[in-house]
Amino acid sequence: MRGARSAKWVAGAIVVALAATACGGGSDDKGDSSKKGALAGYVSIDVGEPQKPLVPADTNESNGGYVIRALFTQLLDFDEKGEIVYTNAESVTTKDSKTWTVKLKEGWKFHNGEPVTAQSYVDAWNWYANSKNNQQNAFWFSDIVGYEDVHPDKGEPKSDKMSGLKVVDDTTFTIELKDQVPYFNYKLGYTTFAPLPKVFYDDPKAFGQKPIGNGPYQFEKWTHKKLIQVKAWDGYKGPNKAQNKGIQFKHYATPEAAYQDVVSGNLDIIKQVGPTDLPKYKQDLGDGALDQPYAAIQTLVPAFYSKTFKDVDPKVLQGLSMAIDRDTITKTVLNNTRMPATSFTPPQVKGNQQLDTDIFKYDPAKAKKLIKEGGGVPGNKIWIQYNTDGGHKEWVTAVCESIRNATGIDCVGDPKPDFATDLEARDNNEVKSMYRGGWVADYPININFLKELYHSKAESNNGRFSDKEIDKLMEKGDNASSLEEAVKAYQEVEKKLVDKMPSIPLWYYRINGGHGKNVDNVTINYQGDIQLHKVTVK
């Protein structure tokens, strides 16, 4: 997720995504807490302005993802090791990886009291997939029989229902896929598959501003570009029940501003400390410092429609990759908080492998040679787009200097004021050359880092990479007879990506954040998400 989780783009999924604007809190917040603008028993965390309204299938970046996961619960989730944990589902079973049966736990309700039923899921999935509704994550439903009827490549939908979804009774429905997909149950852990209450369909636009979910927290208010506030819901029946009274998602213009509020006690949690404060945050925060690797990767993504990279020879991109001194940048600029990438997938997912290639190694001589053999870079200049509210300026500058020194190609940053603006430029094909891509796992399999980013029809393929050979290899993996075979097939896809270069992997993420003295039990899952429901207030 672009963002922090779910097929998420990381502001930093996506994920170094830090805030978005003014400091959080407000004069209307009342409570007996010692924190400025805080509510007693609530936990505050820096999370930027979501790119879109709060609808599960239209959220694929880390800022909105944090809020969506608080408000909605899908069929299943994953534990710290990336293994399946059933939440709203009692079971998800199949005999052939093609027809899946979902049994729901009884007694679940939406925040307005409406029962969560099999129909709640089927209706939501049909709406999400319908091309008329223009949801960013519609592609996630493309495995289901009848998807083409609701989401044709061209023209109007033939139907508003996918024929592969059938309600059996209030707590049972079946999913028929076009082909066997042995990892389909893992995909169901993504928040895009969350159900919707009936009231949603009365006014989807209004719902996105005041959502009603079935998750551990209930929506309270959204002061745009400042604060989103949710409260613990007493009626929640899932395993991730809130251990606090609520959450305040606060917005900051810079990670430095958020960090100062943590140090001063006006903010409980910062997800990612900015480069300026990395050298001292462990000393400042003591036991509150967080330092842990997670399933996410930072890349540079060429815009294959741009003047710079249209019809580019992959040798040019291989050369640019070898012009980047990952070791030095991660040790100095990033203060040893990242690990240089050696593949297109992070170590925490099934199928991660060491690729037999030297394109990730710094070698100025070979870099120049490959770029020359590939015909060079038009205009001898490239731009790297990034969001300034995510702590990226320093390393983007360092990458550009490395490329310039190694090859003589001019390289400059193309800053956008916040993550939402950055994403809009990608969505609208307005990237000059390449953009900073950060991706965090939606589910713990290599497929999530390959198909969701590099399939020609993938919604998050914002570089518009398109290769029939790659699509065909992915299809083979999707139709494998077992999860193990699917993972192996996608390992072959990844090996072929070395020759195609849809992106330039840079490094794997670590979460280097922290919390203040007002909270305890701050833990991180394999996706780098703070487990907000577990946080307790002193």
Coordinates of C-alpha atoms in Angstrom, one line a residue:
M1 CA 0.0 0.0 0.0
R2 CA 1.3 3.2 -0.6
G3 CA 1.3 3.9 2.7
A4 CA 1.9 2.3 5.7
R5 CA 0.3 -0.7 5.1
S6 CA -1.9 -1.8 2.9
A7 CA -0.7 -1.8 -0.5
K8 CA 0.3 1.2 0.6
W9 CA 2.5 3.9 -0.6
V10 CA 4.6 5.0 2.2
A11 CA 4.6 8.6 3.0
G12 CA 7.6 7.5 4.0
A13 CA 3.3 1.8 2.9
I14 CA 4.1 4.4 2.5
V15 CA 6.3 4.6 4.9
V16 CA 8.2 7.3 6.2
A17 CA 5.0 9.2 5.9
L18 CA 4.9 11.8 8.5
A19 CA 2.6 14.6 8.8
A20 CA 0.9 17.0 6.6
T21 CA 0.4 20.4 8.1
A22 CA -0.3 22.3 11.2
C23 CA 0.2 20.8 14.6
G24 CA -2.7 18.6 15.9
G25 CA -5.0 19.2 18.8
G26 CA -7.4 22.1 19.1
S27 CA -9.1 24.5 21.4
D28 CA -12.2 22.4 21.5
D29 CA -10.4 19.4 23.0
K30 CA -11.1 19.0 26.7
G31 CA -9.7 16.6 29.2
D32 CA -7.6 16.3 32.4
S33 CA -4.4 15.2 30.6
S34 CA -1.2 17.1 31.1
K35 CA -0.7 17.2 27.3
K36 CA -1.5 20.3 25.4
G37 CA -4.8 19.9 23.6
A38 CA -5.1 16.2 24.6
L39 CA -8.1 14.2 25.8
A40 CA -7.7 12.1 28.9
G41 CA -7.1 8.4 28.0
Y42 CA -6.6 9.1 24.3
V43 CA -3.4 8.3 22.4
S44 CA -1.9 10.9 20.0
I45 CA 0.2 10.0 17.0
D46 CA 1.6 11.9 14.0
V47 CA -0.3 10.9 10.9
G48 CA -0.7 13.2 7.9
E49 CA -3.8 14.2 5.9
P50 CA -5.2 11.3 4.0
Q51 CA -5.1 11.7 0.2
K52 CA -8.8 10.6 -0.2
P53 CA -12.0 10.4 1.8
L54 CA -12.1 7.6 4.3
V55 CA -13.4 4.7 2.2
P56 CA -11.5 1.4 2.4
A57 CA -11.1 0.7 -1.3
D58 CA -10.1 4.3 -2.1
T59 CA -7.3 4.3 0.4
N60 CA -3.9 3.0 -0.6
E61 CA -1.4 5.3 1.3
S62 CA -0.1 5.1 4.8
N63 CA -1.8 8.2 6.2
G64 CA -5.3 7.2 5.4
G65 CA -4.4 3.5 6.1
Y66 CA -3.8 4.2 9.7
V67 CA -7.3 5.7 10.1
I68 CA -9.1 3.1 8.0
R69 CA -7.6 0.3 10.1
A70 CA -8.9 1.9 13.3
L71 CA -12.4 2.3 11.9
F72 CA -12.8 -0.9 9.8
T73 CA -12.0 -4.6 10.3
Q74 CA -11.9 -7.1 7.4
L75 CA -12.1 -10.8 7.4
L76 CA -8.6 -11.5 8.7
D77 CA -5.4 -9.9 9.7
F78 CA -1.8 -11.0 10.4
D79 CA 0.3 -11.4 13.6
E80 CA 3.8 -10.1 14.3
K81 CA 5.2 -12.9 12.2
G82 CA 2.9 -12.4 9.2
E83 CA 0.7 -15.4 9.9
I84 CA -3.1 -15.3 9.4
V85 CA -5.3 -14.3 12.3
Y86 CA -9.1 -14.4 11.8
T87 CA -10.9 -11.3 12.8
N88 CA -14.5 -10.9 11.4
A89 CA -14.2 -14.3 9.7
E90 CA -14.7 -17.6 11.5
S91 CA -12.9 -19.3 8.6
V92 CA -11.9 -18.9 5.0
T93 CA -11.6 -22.3 3.3
T94 CA -11.1 -23.8 -0.2
K95 CA -10.5 -27.2 -1.7
D96 CA -9.2 -26.1 -5.1
S97 CA -7.9 -22.5 -4.6
K98 CA -10.6 -21.4 -7.0
T99 CA -13.8 -21.5 -5.0
W100 CA -13.5 -20.1 -1.5
T101 CA -16.1 -20.2 1.4
V102 CA -16.2 -17.5 4.0
K103 CA -17.9 -18.1 7.4
L104 CA -18.4 -15.0 9.5
K105 CA -18.4 -14.8 13.3
E106 CA -21.9 -14.1 14.6
G107 CA -22.9 -11.0 16.6
W108 CA -20.7 -8.4 14.8
K109 CA -22.2 -5.0 14.2
F110 CA -21.3 -1.7 12.6
H111 CA -20.9 1.4 14.8
N112 CA -24.6 2.4 14.0
G113 CA -25.9 -1.0 15.3
E114 CA -26.5 -2.6 11.9
P115 CA -25.5 -6.3 11.8
V116 CA -22.4 -7.2 9.8
T117 CA -23.6 -9.9 7.4
A118 CA -22.4 -11.8 4.3
Q119 CA -24.4 -9.3 2.3
S120 CA -22.5 -6.4 3.9
Y121 CA -19.3 -7.9 2.3
V122 CA -20.7 -8.8 -1.1
D123 CA -22.4 -5.5 -1.6
A124 CA -19.3 -3.6 -0.6
W125 CA -17.0 -5.6 -2.9
N126 CA -19.3 -5.1 -5.8
W127 CA -19.4 -1.4 -5.2
Y128 CA -15.6 -1.2 -4.8
A129 CA -15.0 -3.1 -8.0
N130 CA -17.5 -1.1 -10.2
S131 CA -15.6 1.2 -12.6
K132 CA -18.3 3.9 -12.2
N133 CA -17.2 4.4 -8.6
N134 CA -13.5 5.0 -9.5
Q135 CA -12.0 3.3 -6.5
Q136 CA -8.1 3.3 -6.4
N137 CA -8.1 -0.4 -5.3
A138 CA -10.7 -1.8 -7.7
F139 CA -7.9 -4.0 -9.2
W140 CA -7.7 -6.0 -6.1
F141 CA -11.1 -7.6 -7.0
S142 CA -10.0 -8.6 -10.5
D143 CA -9.5 -12.3 -9.6
I144 CA -13.2 -12.7 -9.0
V145 CA -15.5 -14.1 -11.7
G146 CA -17.6 -11.3 -13.2
Y147 CA -15.1 -8.5 -12.5
E148 CA -15.0 -7.6 -16.2
D149 CA -18.8 -7.1 -16.1
V150 CA -18.5 -4.4 -13.4
H151 CA -15.1 -3.1 -14.5
P152 CA -14.6 -3.4 -18.3
D153 CA -11.4 -2.0 -19.9
K154 CA -13.6 0.3 -21.9
G155 CA -17.2 1.4 -21.8
E156 CA -19.9 1.2 -19.2
P157 CA -20.3 -1.8 -16.8
K158 CA -22.6 -4.5 -18.0
S159 CA -23.7 -5.3 -14.4
D160 CA -23.4 -4.0 -10.9
K161 CA -22.7 -7.4 -9.5
M162 CA -19.8 -9.9 -9.9
S163 CA -21.3 -13.3 -10.6
G164 CA -18.5 -14.9 -8.6
L165 CA -19.9 -13.6 -5.3
K166 CA -22.9 -15.5 -3.8
V167 CA -24.6 -15.1 -0.4
V168 CA -25.5 -18.5 1.2
D169 CA -26.9 -17.1 4.4
D170 CA -26.3 -14.3 6.9
T171 CA -22.9 -15.5 7.9
T172 CA -21.8 -17.4 4.8
F173 CA -20.8 -16.4 1.3
T174 CA -18.7 -17.9 -1.5
I175 CA -16.1 -16.4 -3.8
E176 CA -15.5 -18.0 -7.2
L177 CA -12.3 -16.9 -8.9
K178 CA -11.5 -17.0 -12.6
D179 CA -8.5 -19.2 -12.0
Q180 CA -7.1 -20.8 -8.9
V181 CA -5.2 -18.3 -6.8
P182 CA -3.5 -20.2 -3.9
Y183 CA -2.7 -17.0 -2.0
F184 CA -6.1 -15.4 -2.3
N185 CA -6.8 -15.7 1.4
Y186 CA -3.7 -13.6 2.2
K187 CA -5.1 -10.8 0.0
L188 CA -8.2 -10.7 2.2
G189 CA -6.1 -9.3 5.0
Y190 CA -6.0 -6.0 3.1
T191 CA -8.4 -3.3 4.4
T192 CA -9.8 -2.8 0.9
F193 CA -11.9 -5.9 1.6
A194 CA -13.7 -4.4 4.6
P195 CA -17.5 -4.4 4.6
L196 CA -19.8 -1.4 4.4
P197 CA -23.1 -0.5 6.2
K198 CA -26.3 0.2 4.2
V199 CA -26.1 3.9 5.0
F200 CA -23.0 4.2 2.9
Y201 CA -24.9 3.8 -0.4
D202 CA -27.2 6.7 0.5
D203 CA -24.4 9.2 0.1
P204 CA -20.8 7.7 -0.4
K205 CA -19.3 11.2 -0.6
A206 CA -20.7 12.3 2.8
F207 CA -19.8 8.9 4.3
G208 CA -16.1 9.4 3.4
Q209 CA -16.0 12.4 5.6
K210 CA -17.8 10.7 8.6
P211 CA -17.3 7.0 8.1
I212 CA -19.2 4.3 10.0
G213 CA -17.2 1.1 10.3
N214 CA -17.0 -2.2 12.2
G215 CA -13.6 -1.7 13.7
P216 CA -12.2 -1.2 17.2
Y217 CA -12.7 2.6 17.0
Q218 CA -15.6 4.8 16.1
F219 CA -15.3 8.1 14.2
E220 CA -15.6 11.3 16.1
K221 CA -14.3 14.2 14.0
W222 CA -12.1 15.3 11.2
T223 CA -10.6 18.7 11.2
H224 CA -8.9 18.7 7.8
K225 CA -5.1 19.1 7.7
K226 CA -5.1 19.2 11.5
L227 CA -6.7 16.3 13.3
I228 CA -8.7 13.1 13.0
Q229 CA -10.2 11.8 16.2
V230 CA -11.7 8.4 16.9
K231 CA -13.0 6.8 20.1
A232 CA -12.8 3.2 21.4
W233 CA -16.0 1.3 20.5
D234 CA -17.4 -0.8 23.4
G235 CA -19.3 -3.1 21.0
Y236 CA -16.2 -4.4 19.2
K237 CA -15.9 -8.2 19.2
G238 CA -12.5 -8.6 17.5
P239 CA -9.2 -9.8 19.0
N240 CA -7.7 -6.3 18.6
K241 CA -10.0 -4.5 21.0
A242 CA -8.8 -1.0 22.1
Q243 CA -6.9 -0.8 25.4
N244 CA -7.3 3.0 25.4
K245 CA -10.1 5.5 25.2
G246 CA -9.4 6.7 21.7
I247 CA -6.8 8.0 19.2
Q248 CA -5.9 11.5 17.9
F249 CA -4.2 11.4 14.5
K250 CA -2.3 14.7 14.5
H251 CA -0.8 16.5 11.5
Y252 CA 2.5 18.2 11.2
A253 CA 4.3 20.1 8.5
T254 CA 7.6 18.4 9.2
P255 CA 8.9 15.4 11.2
E256 CA 11.0 17.8 13.2
A257 CA 7.9 19.6 14.5
A258 CA 6.3 16.3 15.5
Y259 CA 9.5 15.1 17.2
Q260 CA 9.7 18.3 19.3
D261 CA 6.1 17.7 20.5
V262 CA 7.0 14.1 21.6
V263 CA 10.1 15.4 23.5
S264 CA 8.0 18.1 25.2
G265 CA 5.1 15.8 26.0
N266 CA 2.5 17.2 23.7
L267 CA 2.5 14.2 21.4
D268 CA 2.6 10.5 22.4
I269 CA 4.0 8.7 19.4
I270 CA 6.0 9.6 16.3
K271 CA 6.1 7.0 13.6
Q272 CA 9.4 8.0 12.0
V273 CA 12.0 10.5 13.3
G274 CA 13.3 12.8 10.6
P275 CA 17.0 12.7 9.5
T276 CA 17.8 15.8 11.6
D277 CA 16.9 14.1 14.9
L278 CA 18.0 10.5 14.1
P279 CA 21.5 10.9 15.7
K280 CA 20.0 11.9 19.1
Y281 CA 16.5 10.3 19.3
K282 CA 17.6 7.3 21.3
Q283 CA 19.3 9.5 23.9
D284 CA 16.3 11.9 24.0
L285 CA 13.6 9.2 24.3
G286 CA 15.4 6.5 26.2
D287 CA 13.2 3.4 26.7
G288 CA 10.6 5.1 24.4
A289 CA 12.9 4.9 21.3
L290 CA 11.7 2.4 18.6
D291 CA 14.2 0.7 16.3
Q292 CA 12.9 -2.3 14.3
P293 CA 13.1 -3.5 10.6
Y294 CA 9.8 -4.2 8.8
A295 CA 8.4 -5.3 5.5
A296 CA 8.9 -2.2 3.3
I297 CA 11.2 -1.0 0.6
Q298 CA 12.3 2.4 -0.8
T299 CA 12.7 2.7 -4.5
L300 CA 13.1 5.2 -7.3
V301 CA 10.3 4.7 -9.9
P302 CA 10.8 5.9 -13.5
A303 CA 7.8 7.6 -15.1
F304 CA 7.8 5.6 -18.4
Y305 CA 5.6 8.2 -20.0
S306 CA 8.0 11.1 -19.3
K307 CA 10.4 12.6 -21.8
T308 CA 13.3 11.3 -19.7
F309 CA 12.3 7.6 -19.7
K310 CA 9.8 7.0 -22.5
D311 CA 11.1 4.0 -24.5
V312 CA 14.2 3.9 -22.3
D313 CA 16.7 1.1 -22.6
P314 CA 16.8 -0.8 -19.2
K315 CA 20.6 -0.5 -19.4
V316 CA 20.2 3.2 -18.6
L317 CA 18.3 2.4 -15.4
Q318 CA 20.7 -0.4 -14.5
G319 CA 23.5 2.2 -14.8
L320 CA 21.7 4.8 -12.7
S321 CA 21.2 2.1 -10.1
M322 CA 25.0 1.3 -10.0
A323 CA 25.6 5.1 -9.7
I324 CA 24.0 5.2 -6.3
D325 CA 26.2 4.6 -3.3
R326 CA 23.7 2.9 -1.0
D327 CA 26.2 1.8 1.6
T328 CA 27.5 5.3 2.3
I329 CA 24.1 7.0 2.1
T330 CA 22.4 4.6 4.6
K331 CA 25.4 4.8 7.0
T332 CA 25.8 8.6 6.9
V333 CA 22.7 10.5 5.8
L334 CA 20.3 7.9 7.1
N335 CA 22.4 7.2 10.2
N336 CA 22.3 3.4 9.8
T337 CA 18.5 3.3 9.9
R338 CA 18.1 1.6 6.5
M339 CA 19.7 -1.5 5.0
P340 CA 20.8 -1.4 1.3
A341 CA 18.4 -3.3 -1.0
T342 CA 19.6 -6.4 -2.8
S343 CA 16.2 -7.3 -4.4
F344 CA 12.8 -5.9 -5.2
T345 CA 11.2 -7.4 -2.1
P346 CA 12.1 -7.0 1.7
P347 CA 13.5 -9.8 3.8
Q348 CA 10.3 -10.1 5.9
V349 CA 8.1 -11.6 3.2
K350 CA 7.8 -15.2 1.9
G351 CA 9.8 -15.5 -1.3
N352 CA 12.4 -12.9 -0.7
Q353 CA 15.7 -13.9 -2.4
Q354 CA 19.2 -12.8 -3.1
L355 CA 19.3 -11.9 -6.8
D356 CA 22.3 -13.0 -8.9
T357 CA 23.2 -9.5 -10.1
D358 CA 25.6 -6.6 -9.4
I359 CA 23.2 -3.8 -10.4
F360 CA 22.6 -2.9 -6.7
K361 CA 26.4 -2.4 -6.2
Y362 CA 28.0 1.0 -6.5
D363 CA 30.3 1.0 -9.5
P364 CA 30.8 4.4 -11.3
A365 CA 32.8 2.9 -14.2
K366 CA 30.2 0.3 -15.0
A367 CA 27.4 2.8 -14.4
K368 CA 28.7 5.1 -17.1
K369 CA 29.3 2.2 -19.4
L370 CA 25.8 0.9 -19.1
I371 CA 24.2 4.3 -19.5
K372 CA 26.3 5.0 -22.6
E373 CA 25.4 1.5 -24.1
G374 CA 21.7 2.3 -23.4
G375 CA 21.8 5.5 -25.4
G376 CA 22.1 7.9 -22.4
V377 CA 19.6 10.2 -20.7
P378 CA 17.8 12.7 -22.8
G379 CA 18.9 16.2 -21.9
N380 CA 21.4 14.6 -19.5
K381 CA 19.2 15.5 -16.5
I382 CA 16.8 13.7 -14.2
W383 CA 14.4 14.8 -11.5
I384 CA 13.4 12.9 -8.3
Q385 CA 10.0 13.8 -7.0
Y386 CA 9.4 13.5 -3.3
N387 CA 7.2 14.9 -0.5
T388 CA 8.8 17.4 1.8
D389 CA 6.7 16.4 4.8
G390 CA 8.3 13.0 5.0
G391 CA 11.9 13.6 5.8
H392 CA 13.2 12.8 2.3
K393 CA 15.1 15.9 1.2
E394 CA 18.4 14.9 2.7
W395 CA 18.7 11.5 1.1
V396 CA 17.2 12.6 -2.2
T397 CA 20.0 15.2 -2.3
A398 CA 22.6 12.6 -1.5
V399 CA 21.3 10.2 -4.2
C400 CA 21.4 13.0 -6.7
E401 CA 25.0 13.9 -5.7
S402 CA 26.0 10.3 -6.0
I403 CA 24.5 10.0 -9.5
R404 CA 26.0 13.3 -10.6
N405 CA 29.5 12.4 -9.4
A406 CA 29.5 8.9 -10.8
T407 CA 28.0 9.7 -14.2
G408 CA 28.0 13.4 -14.9
I409 CA 24.2 13.3 -15.3
D410 CA 22.6 16.3 -13.7
C411 CA 20.1 15.2 -11.0
V412 CA 17.9 17.4 -8.9
G413 CA 15.0 16.9 -6.4
D414 CA 11.5 17.8 -7.4
P415 CA 9.8 18.6 -4.0
K416 CA 6.0 18.5 -3.4
P417 CA 4.7 20.2 -0.2
D418 CA 3.0 17.1 1.2
F419 CA 2.3 13.4 0.5
A420 CA -1.2 14.0 -0.9
T421 CA 0.2 16.4 -3.5
D422 CA 3.0 13.9 -4.4
L423 CA 0.4 11.1 -4.9
E424 CA -1.9 13.3 -7.0
A425 CA 1.1 14.1 -9.4
R426 CA 1.7 10.4 -9.7
D427 CA -1.9 9.5 -10.3
N428 CA -2.3 12.3 -13.0
N429 CA 0.9 11.3 -14.9
E430 CA 2.7 14.5 -14.0
V431 CA 6.0 13.1 -12.8
K432 CA 8.9 14.8 -14.7
S433 CA 11.3 11.8 -14.5
M434 CA 11.0 9.6 -11.5
Y435 CA 9.5 9.6 -8.0
R436 CA 10.4 8.3 -4.6
G437 CA 8.5 5.1 -4.2
G438 CA 8.0 3.6 -0.7
W439 CA 5.9 0.4 -0.4
V440 CA 4.9 -1.5 2.7
A441 CA 3.4 -5.0 2.8
D442 CA -0.3 -5.5 2.6
Y443 CA 0.2 -9.2 3.0
P444 CA 3.5 -11.0 3.8
I445 CA 4.3 -12.6 0.4
N446 CA 6.6 -11.5 -2.4
I447 CA 3.7 -11.2 -4.8
N448 CA 2.4 -8.1 -3.0
F449 CA 5.7 -6.3 -3.9
L450 CA 5.6 -7.4 -7.5
K451 CA 2.1 -7.8 -8.9
E452 CA 0.7 -4.7 -7.1
L453 CA 3.5 -2.5 -8.4
Y454 CA 4.6 -3.9 -11.8
H455 CA 1.6 -5.6 -13.4
S456 CA 0.5 -3.5 -16.4
K457 CA -3.0 -3.1 -14.9
A458 CA -2.0 -2.6 -11.2
E459 CA -3.6 0.5 -9.7
S460 CA -0.4 1.4 -7.9
N461 CA 1.8 1.1 -11.0
N462 CA 2.2 4.8 -11.2
G463 CA 5.3 4.6 -13.3
R464 CA 3.1 3.0 -16.0
F465 CA 5.5 0.1 -16.5
S466 CA 4.0 -2.3 -19.0
D467 CA 5.6 -5.6 -20.2
K468 CA 3.7 -8.5 -21.7
E469 CA 6.3 -11.0 -20.7
I470 CA 6.1 -9.9 -17.1
D471 CA 2.3 -10.0 -17.1
K472 CA 2.4 -13.5 -18.5
L473 CA 4.9 -14.8 -15.9
M474 CA 2.7 -13.3 -13.2
E475 CA -0.3 -15.1 -14.6
K476 CA 1.6 -18.3 -14.2
G477 CA 2.2 -17.6 -10.6
D478 CA -1.4 -16.7 -10.0
N479 CA -2.6 -20.0 -11.5
A480 CA -0.1 -22.1 -9.5
S481 CA -1.5 -25.1 -7.6
S482 CA -0.2 -24.1 -4.2
L483 CA 1.0 -21.1 -2.3
E484 CA 4.6 -22.5 -2.4
E485 CA 4.5 -22.8 -6.2
A486 CA 3.0 -19.3 -6.5
V487 CA 5.8 -17.9 -4.4
K488 CA 8.4 -19.7 -6.6
A489 CA 6.8 -18.5 -9.8
Y490 CA 7.0 -14.9 -8.6
Q491 CA 10.6 -15.4 -7.7
E492 CA 11.1 -16.0 -11.4
V493 CA 9.2 -12.8 -12.1
E494 CA 11.6 -10.9 -9.8
K495 CA 14.6 -12.4 -11.6
K496 CA 13.3 -11.2 -14.9
L497 CA 12.7 -7.7 -13.4
V498 CA 16.5 -7.3 -13.2
D499 CA 16.5 -7.1 -17.0
K500 CA 13.4 -4.8 -17.2
M501 CA 14.1 -2.4 -14.4
P502 CA 10.6 -1.1 -13.5
S503 CA 12.2 0.6 -10.5
I504 CA 15.5 1.1 -8.8
P505 CA 15.4 -0.5 -5.3
L506 CA 17.4 1.6 -2.8
W507 CA 17.0 0.2 0.8
Y508 CA 14.8 -1.6 3.2
Y509 CA 13.0 0.3 5.9
R510 CA 13.4 0.3 9.7
I511 CA 11.0 2.1 11.9
N512 CA 12.9 4.7 13.9
G513 CA 10.2 6.3 15.9
G514 CA 9.4 6.6 19.5
H515 CA 6.9 7.5 22.3
G516 CA 6.8 9.8 25.3
K517 CA 6.4 9.0 28.9
N518 CA 2.6 9.2 29.0
V519 CA 2.0 5.9 27.2
D520 CA 3.1 2.2 27.5
N521 CA 2.9 -1.0 25.4
V522 CA 3.9 0.7 22.1
T523 CA 4.6 -2.2 19.7
I524 CA 5.2 -2.6 16.0
N525 CA 3.9 -5.3 13.6
Y526 CA 5.7 -6.8 10.7
Q527 CA 4.4 -4.0 8.4
G528 CA 5.9 -1.3 10.6
D529 CA 2.5 -0.2 11.9
I530 CA 2.2 1.0 15.5
Q531 CA -0.3 -1.4 17.2
L532 CA -2.5 1.5 18.4
H533 CA -5.2 -0.7 20.0
K534 CA -2.5 -2.1 22.4
V535 CA -1.2 1.3 23.6
T536 CA -2.1 2.1 27.2
V537 CA -2.2 5.6 28.7
K538 CA -0.5 6.0 32.1

